[in-house]
CSV table of C-alpha atoms and ligand atoms in Angstrom, one decimal:
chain,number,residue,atom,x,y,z
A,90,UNK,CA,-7.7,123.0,-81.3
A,91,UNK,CA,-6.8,123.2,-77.9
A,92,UNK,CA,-7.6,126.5,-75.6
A,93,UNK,CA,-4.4,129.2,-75.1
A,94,UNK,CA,-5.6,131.6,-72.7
A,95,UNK,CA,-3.2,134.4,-72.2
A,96,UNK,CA,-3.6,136.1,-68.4
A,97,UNK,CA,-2.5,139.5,-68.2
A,98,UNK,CA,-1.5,140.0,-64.8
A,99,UNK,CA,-1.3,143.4,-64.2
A,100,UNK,CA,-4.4,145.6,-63.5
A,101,UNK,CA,-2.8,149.1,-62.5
A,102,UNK,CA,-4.5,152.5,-64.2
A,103,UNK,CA,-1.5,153.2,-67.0
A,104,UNK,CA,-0.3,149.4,-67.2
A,105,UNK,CA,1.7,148.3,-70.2
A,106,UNK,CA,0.7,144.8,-69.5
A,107,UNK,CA,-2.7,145.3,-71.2
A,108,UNK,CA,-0.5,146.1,-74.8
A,109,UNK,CA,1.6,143.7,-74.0
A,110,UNK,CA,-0.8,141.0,-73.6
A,111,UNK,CA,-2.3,141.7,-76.7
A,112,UNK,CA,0.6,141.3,-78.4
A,113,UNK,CA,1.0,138.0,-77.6
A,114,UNK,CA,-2.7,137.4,-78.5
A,115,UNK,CA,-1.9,138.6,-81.9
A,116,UNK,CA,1.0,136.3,-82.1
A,117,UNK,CA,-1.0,133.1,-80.5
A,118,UNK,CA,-3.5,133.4,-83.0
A,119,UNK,CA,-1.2,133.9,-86.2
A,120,UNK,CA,0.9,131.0,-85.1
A,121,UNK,CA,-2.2,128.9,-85.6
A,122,UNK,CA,-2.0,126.1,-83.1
A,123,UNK,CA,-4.6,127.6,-80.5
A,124,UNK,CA,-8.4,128.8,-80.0
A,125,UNK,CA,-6.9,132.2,-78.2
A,126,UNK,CA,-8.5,133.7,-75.5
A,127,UNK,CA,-7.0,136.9,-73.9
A,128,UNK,CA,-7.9,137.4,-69.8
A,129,UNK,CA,-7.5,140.6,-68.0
A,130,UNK,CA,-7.2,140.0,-64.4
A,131,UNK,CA,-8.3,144.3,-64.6
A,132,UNK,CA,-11.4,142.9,-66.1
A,133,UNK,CA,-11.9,139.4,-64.1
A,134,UNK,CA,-11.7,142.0,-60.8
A,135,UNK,CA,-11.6,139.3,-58.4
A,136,UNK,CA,-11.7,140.6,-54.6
A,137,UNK,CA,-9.1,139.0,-52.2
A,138,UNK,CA,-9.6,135.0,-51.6
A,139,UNK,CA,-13.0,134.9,-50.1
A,140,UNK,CA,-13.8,131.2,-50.2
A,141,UNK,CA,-13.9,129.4,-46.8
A,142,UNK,CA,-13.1,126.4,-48.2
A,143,UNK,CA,-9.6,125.4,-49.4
A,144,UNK,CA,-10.3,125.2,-53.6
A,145,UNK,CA,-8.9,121.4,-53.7
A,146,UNK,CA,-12.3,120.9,-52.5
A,147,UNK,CA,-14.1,123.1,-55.1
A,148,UNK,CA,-16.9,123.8,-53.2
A,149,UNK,CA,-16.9,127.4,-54.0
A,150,UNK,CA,-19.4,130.2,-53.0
A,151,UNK,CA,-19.5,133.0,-54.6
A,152,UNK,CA,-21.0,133.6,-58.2
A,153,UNK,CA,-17.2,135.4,-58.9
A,154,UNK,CA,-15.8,132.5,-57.7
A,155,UNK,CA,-17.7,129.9,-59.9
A,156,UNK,CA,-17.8,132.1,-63.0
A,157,UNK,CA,-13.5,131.7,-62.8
A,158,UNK,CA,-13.3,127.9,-62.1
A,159,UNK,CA,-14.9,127.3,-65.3
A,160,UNK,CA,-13.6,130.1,-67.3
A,161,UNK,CA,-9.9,128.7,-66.2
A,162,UNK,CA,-10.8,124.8,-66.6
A,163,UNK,CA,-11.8,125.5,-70.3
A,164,UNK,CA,-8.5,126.2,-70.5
A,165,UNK,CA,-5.6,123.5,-72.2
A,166,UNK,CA,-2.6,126.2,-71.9
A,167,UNK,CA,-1.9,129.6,-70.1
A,168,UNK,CA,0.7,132.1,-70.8
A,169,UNK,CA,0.7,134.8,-67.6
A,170,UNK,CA,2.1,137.8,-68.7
A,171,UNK,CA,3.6,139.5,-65.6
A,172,UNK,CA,5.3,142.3,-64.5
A,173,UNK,CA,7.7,142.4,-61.9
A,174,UNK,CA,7.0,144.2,-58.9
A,175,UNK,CA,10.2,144.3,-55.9
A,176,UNK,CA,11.4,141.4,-58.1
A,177,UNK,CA,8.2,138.8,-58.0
A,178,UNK,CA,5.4,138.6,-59.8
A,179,UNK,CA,2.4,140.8,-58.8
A,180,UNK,CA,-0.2,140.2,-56.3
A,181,UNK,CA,-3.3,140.5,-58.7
A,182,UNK,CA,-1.7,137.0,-60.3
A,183,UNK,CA,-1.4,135.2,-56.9
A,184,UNK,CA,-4.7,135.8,-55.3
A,185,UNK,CA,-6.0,134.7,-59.1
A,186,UNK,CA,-3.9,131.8,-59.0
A,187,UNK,CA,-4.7,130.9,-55.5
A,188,UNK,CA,-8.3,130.7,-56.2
A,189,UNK,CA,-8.4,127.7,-57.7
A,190,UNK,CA,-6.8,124.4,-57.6
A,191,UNK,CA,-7.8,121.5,-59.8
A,192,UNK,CA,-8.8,124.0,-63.0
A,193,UNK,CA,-4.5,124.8,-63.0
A,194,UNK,CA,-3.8,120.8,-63.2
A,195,UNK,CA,-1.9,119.0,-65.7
A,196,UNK,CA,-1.9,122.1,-68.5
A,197,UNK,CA,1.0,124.0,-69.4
A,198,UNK,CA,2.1,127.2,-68.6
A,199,UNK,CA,4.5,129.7,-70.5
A,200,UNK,CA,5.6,132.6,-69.3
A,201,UNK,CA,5.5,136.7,-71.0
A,202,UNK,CA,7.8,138.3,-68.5
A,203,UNK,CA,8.7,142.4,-68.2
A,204,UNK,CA,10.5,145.2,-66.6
A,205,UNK,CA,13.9,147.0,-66.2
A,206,UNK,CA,17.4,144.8,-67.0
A,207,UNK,CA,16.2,142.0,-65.7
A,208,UNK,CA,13.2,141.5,-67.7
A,209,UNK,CA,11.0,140.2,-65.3
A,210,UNK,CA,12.8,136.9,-65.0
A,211,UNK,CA,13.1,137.4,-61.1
A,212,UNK,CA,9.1,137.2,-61.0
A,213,UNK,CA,8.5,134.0,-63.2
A,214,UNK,CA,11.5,132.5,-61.2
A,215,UNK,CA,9.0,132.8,-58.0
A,216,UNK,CA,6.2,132.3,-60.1
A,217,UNK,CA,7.7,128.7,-61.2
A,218,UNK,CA,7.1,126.8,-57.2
A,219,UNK,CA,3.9,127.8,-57.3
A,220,UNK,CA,3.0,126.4,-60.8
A,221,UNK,CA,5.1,123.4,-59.7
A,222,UNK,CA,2.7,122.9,-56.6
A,223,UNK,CA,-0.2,123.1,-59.1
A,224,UNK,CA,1.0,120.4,-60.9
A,225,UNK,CA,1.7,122.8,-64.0
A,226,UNK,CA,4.4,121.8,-66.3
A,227,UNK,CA,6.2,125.7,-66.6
A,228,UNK,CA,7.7,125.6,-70.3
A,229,UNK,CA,11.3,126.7,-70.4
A,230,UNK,CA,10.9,128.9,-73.9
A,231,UNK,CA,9.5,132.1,-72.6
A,232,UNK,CA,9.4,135.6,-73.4
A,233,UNK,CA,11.6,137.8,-70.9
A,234,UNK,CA,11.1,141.8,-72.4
A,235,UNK,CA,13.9,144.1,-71.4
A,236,UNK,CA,13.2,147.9,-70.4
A,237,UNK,CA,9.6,147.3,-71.6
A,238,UNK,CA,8.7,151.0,-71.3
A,239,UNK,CA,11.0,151.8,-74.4
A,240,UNK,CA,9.4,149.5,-76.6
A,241,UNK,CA,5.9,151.3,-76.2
A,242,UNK,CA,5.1,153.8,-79.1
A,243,UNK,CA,4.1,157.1,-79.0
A,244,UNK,CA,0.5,155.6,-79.9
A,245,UNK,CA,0.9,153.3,-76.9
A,246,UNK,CA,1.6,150.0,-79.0
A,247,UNK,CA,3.9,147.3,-78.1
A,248,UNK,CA,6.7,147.2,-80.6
A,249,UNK,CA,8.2,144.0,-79.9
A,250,UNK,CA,11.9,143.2,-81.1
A,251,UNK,CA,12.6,139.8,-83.8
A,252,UNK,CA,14.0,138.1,-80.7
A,253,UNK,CA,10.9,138.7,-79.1
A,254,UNK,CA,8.7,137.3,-81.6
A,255,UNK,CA,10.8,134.3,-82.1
A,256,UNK,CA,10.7,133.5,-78.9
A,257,UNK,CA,7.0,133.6,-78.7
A,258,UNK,CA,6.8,131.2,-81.8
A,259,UNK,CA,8.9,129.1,-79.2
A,260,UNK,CA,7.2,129.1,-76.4
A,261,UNK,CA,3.6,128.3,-78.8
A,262,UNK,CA,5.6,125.5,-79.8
A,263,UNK,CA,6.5,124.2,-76.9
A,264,UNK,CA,3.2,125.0,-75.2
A,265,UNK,CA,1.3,122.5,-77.6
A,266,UNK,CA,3.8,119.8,-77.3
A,267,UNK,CA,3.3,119.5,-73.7
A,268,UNK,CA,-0.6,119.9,-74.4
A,269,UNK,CA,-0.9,116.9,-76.3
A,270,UNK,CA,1.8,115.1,-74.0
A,271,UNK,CA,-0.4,116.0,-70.8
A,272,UNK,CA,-3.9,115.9,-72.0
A,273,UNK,CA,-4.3,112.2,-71.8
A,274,UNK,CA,-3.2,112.3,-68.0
A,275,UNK,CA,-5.9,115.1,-67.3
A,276,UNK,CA,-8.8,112.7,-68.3
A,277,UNK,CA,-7.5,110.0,-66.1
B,356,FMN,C1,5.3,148.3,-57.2
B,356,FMN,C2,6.3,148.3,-58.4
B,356,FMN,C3,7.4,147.6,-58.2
B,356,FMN,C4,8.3,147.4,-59.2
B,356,FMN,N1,9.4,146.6,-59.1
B,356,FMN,C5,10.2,146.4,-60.1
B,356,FMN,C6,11.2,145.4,-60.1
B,356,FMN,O1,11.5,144.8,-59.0
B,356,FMN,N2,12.0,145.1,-61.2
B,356,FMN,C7,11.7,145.8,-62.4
B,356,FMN,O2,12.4,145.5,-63.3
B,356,FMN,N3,10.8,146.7,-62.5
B,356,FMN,C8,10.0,147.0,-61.4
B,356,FMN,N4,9.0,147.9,-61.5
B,356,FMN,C9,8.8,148.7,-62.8
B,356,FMN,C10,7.9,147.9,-63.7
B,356,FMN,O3,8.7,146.9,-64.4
B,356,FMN,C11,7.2,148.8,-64.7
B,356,FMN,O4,6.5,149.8,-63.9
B,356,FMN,C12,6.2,148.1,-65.5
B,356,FMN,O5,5.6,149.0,-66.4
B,356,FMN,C13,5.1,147.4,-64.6
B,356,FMN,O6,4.2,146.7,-65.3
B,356,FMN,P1,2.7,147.2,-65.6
B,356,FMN,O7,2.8,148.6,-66.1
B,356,FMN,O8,2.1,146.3,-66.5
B,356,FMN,O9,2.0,147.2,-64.2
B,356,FMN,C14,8.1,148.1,-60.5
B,356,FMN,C15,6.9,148.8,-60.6
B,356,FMN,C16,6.0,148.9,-59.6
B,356,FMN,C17,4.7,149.6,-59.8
């Protein structure tokens, strides 16, 4: 089965990202399709870009630096799960993202989006030129959560809507289409 890993992008003390992410975890692994692997970037703790070199050349450095190039080239399939912060996505995502190059290539990439009315949509719309410069393949069905601080229970659970969940079936869907569509090119 090919590899889902699902980034959860925000690493702030008192993030809902964290329940989020593992809510769409959960849902990965019942829709069946995947070997699902949850990231926190909180956990990953990767300082500011510290590489001399740019990462096309993959001649990384640093131990941190390594251990994330193969962690992310395991990979078939991402879904970030981002917050949005003064409408983009968060800085914890880019410097992640920035860090590598080649690892990103080819794969998919869905997007779990959050925050107020607008649902986070403004951040996965800058988030989708630079997947596009990666040479990820951004799948349209994705998961934008409206005002995601009401649906978090008193015991600090994600309670996700039927919409919600239907779109993440979606989004697995398409995720795996484009998986087996785009794995042959990555071997060339
Ligand atoms: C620095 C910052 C900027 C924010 N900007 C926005 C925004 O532009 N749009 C929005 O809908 N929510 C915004 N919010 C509210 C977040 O959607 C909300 O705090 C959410 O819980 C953040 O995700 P996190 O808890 O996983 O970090 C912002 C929050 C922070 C901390």
């Amino acid at each position: 089965m090919p590899t889902l890993q699902i980034i959860v992008a925000s690493t702030r003390p008192g993030r809902v990202g964290l329940v989020v992410g593992q809510w769409v975890h959960e849902r990965a692994v019942e829709h069946g399709a995947f070997d699902v692997e949850l990231i926190d970037l909180a956990e990953v703790n990767l300082p500011f870009l510290d590489e001399p070199k740019h990462p096309r050349l993959g001649q990384y450095q640093h131990q941190h630096t390594k251990s994330w190039s193969a962690r992310i080239a395991a990979g078939d399939a991402y879904v970030f799960v981002t917050p949005e912060y003064n409408h983009s996505f968060n800085a914890p995502l880019k410097n992640a993202i920035d860090y590598l190059y080649a690892e990103w290539q080819h794969k998919p990439v869905g997007f779990v989006s959050y925050g107020g009315l607008a649902a986070g949509t403004r951040a996965v719309q800058a988030l989708k030129p630079v997947v596009a410069v990666l040479k990820m393949t951004p799948v349209v069905e994705s998961v934008p959560i409206p005002f995601v601080g009401q649906l978090i229970d008193a015991d600090g659970r994600f309670q996700a809507t039927d919409s919600l969940t239907r779109a993440a079936v979606g989004m697995f869907n398409e995720l795996k289409r484009l998986d087996a569509i785009l794995r042959p090119t990555r071997s060339q």
